[in-house]
Amino acid sequence: PQDNETARKAARVAIAAASIKRDQPGGYRIIHDVLIQNQRPLTDSVIRDLAQRMGIDGEALIAESESEETYKRLMITIAAAQRLGVQAT
């Protein structure tokens, strides 16, 4: 996996959004598509806009993306990818 702040921030937003929308069928795919289509830096304002497009409260998404639980989930994912030899996504 890429090891830079932009990629990690996008990953944290995706993890947070997936957590918030976990009961929605296809929720992760919606989140993935919205993030891939976004070409702007992930400022709080942009995250709020993306959240609105996903039907999520922007402040809740920001808070969840900055939570300790989201950080732990990201670190587990990165560690698993490294064990598998994944270099990039």
Short mmCIF file of C-alpha atoms in Angstrom, two decimals:
data_model
loop_
_atom_site.label_atom_id
_atom_site.label_comp_id
_atom_site.label_asym_id
_atom_site.label_seq_id
_atom_site.Cartn_x
_atom_site.Cartn_y
_atom_site.Cartn_z
CA PRO A 1 0.00 0.00 0.00
CA GLN A 2 1.04 3.54 -0.59
CA ASP A 3 2.63 5.07 2.49
CA ASN A 4 1.77 8.74 2.24
CA GLU A 5 -0.57 11.05 4.09
CA THR A 6 -2.96 11.57 1.17
CA ALA A 7 -3.47 7.83 0.69
CA ARG A 8 -3.83 7.26 4.43
CA LYS A 9 -6.37 10.07 4.78
CA ALA A 10 -8.40 8.67 1.88
CA ALA A 11 -8.21 5.21 3.44
CA ARG A 12 -9.37 6.55 6.82
CA VAL A 13 -12.31 8.35 5.16
CA ALA A 14 -13.23 5.15 3.29
CA ILE A 15 -13.01 3.03 6.45
CA ALA A 16 -15.07 5.58 8.37
CA ALA A 17 -17.71 5.85 5.66
CA ALA A 18 -17.93 2.06 5.38
CA SER A 19 -18.40 1.87 9.14
CA ILE A 20 -21.17 4.48 9.08
CA LYS A 21 -22.91 2.85 6.09
CA ARG A 22 -22.20 -0.75 7.12
CA ASP A 23 -25.87 -1.74 6.94
CA GLN A 24 -26.37 -0.41 3.40
CA PRO A 25 -25.99 -3.00 0.64
CA GLY A 26 -23.22 -1.89 -1.72
CA GLY A 27 -22.19 0.85 0.69
CA TYR A 28 -18.46 0.30 0.27
CA ARG A 29 -18.72 0.42 -3.52
CA ILE A 30 -20.50 3.80 -3.33
CA ILE A 31 -17.79 5.14 -1.03
CA HIS A 32 -15.02 3.76 -3.25
CA ASP A 33 -16.50 5.32 -6.38
CA VAL A 34 -17.01 8.73 -4.76
CA LEU A 35 -13.42 8.78 -3.46
CA ILE A 36 -11.95 7.65 -6.79
CA GLN A 37 -13.90 10.33 -8.67
CA ASN A 38 -12.67 13.03 -6.29
CA GLN A 39 -9.55 14.77 -7.58
CA ARG A 40 -9.39 17.44 -4.88
CA PRO A 41 -7.22 17.37 -1.74
CA LEU A 42 -9.18 15.87 1.17
CA THR A 43 -9.76 19.00 3.22
CA ASP A 44 -12.57 18.99 5.79
CA SER A 45 -14.69 20.97 3.33
CA VAL A 46 -14.15 18.38 0.60
CA ILE A 47 -14.88 15.54 3.05
CA ARG A 48 -18.16 17.23 3.99
CA ASP A 49 -19.06 17.52 0.30
CA LEU A 50 -18.21 13.87 -0.35
CA ALA A 51 -20.19 12.85 2.72
CA GLN A 52 -23.23 14.69 1.42
CA ARG A 53 -22.90 12.84 -1.91
CA MET A 54 -22.80 9.56 0.06
CA GLY A 55 -25.75 10.49 2.26
CA ILE A 56 -23.60 10.77 5.39
CA ASP A 57 -23.37 13.60 7.91
CA GLY A 58 -20.09 15.38 7.13
CA GLU A 59 -19.12 16.09 10.73
CA ALA A 60 -19.82 12.48 11.67
CA LEU A 61 -17.61 11.29 8.81
CA ILE A 62 -14.75 13.58 9.83
CA ALA A 63 -15.03 12.51 13.47
CA GLU A 64 -15.16 8.81 12.57
CA SER A 65 -12.22 9.15 10.16
CA GLU A 66 -10.13 10.67 12.96
CA SER A 67 -11.17 8.10 15.58
CA GLU A 68 -8.80 5.68 17.25
CA GLU A 69 -10.89 2.73 16.00
CA THR A 70 -10.51 3.85 12.38
CA TYR A 71 -6.76 4.29 12.89
CA LYS A 72 -6.50 0.77 14.32
CA ARG A 73 -8.46 -0.70 11.41
CA LEU A 74 -6.16 1.08 8.95
CA MET A 75 -3.02 -0.20 10.70
CA ILE A 76 -4.39 -3.77 10.67
CA THR A 77 -5.11 -3.47 6.94
CA ILE A 78 -1.65 -2.05 6.19
CA ALA A 79 0.03 -4.80 8.22
CA ALA A 80 -1.97 -7.49 6.40
CA ALA A 81 -1.07 -5.99 3.02
CA GLN A 82 2.60 -5.90 3.95
CA ARG A 83 2.51 -9.55 5.08
CA LEU A 84 1.01 -10.45 1.70
CA GLY A 85 3.66 -8.47 -0.17
CA VAL A 86 1.27 -5.87 -1.56
CA GLN A 87 3.31 -2.91 -2.80
CA ALA A 88 0.59 -0.65 -4.23
CA THR A 89 -3.12 -0.56 -4.87
#
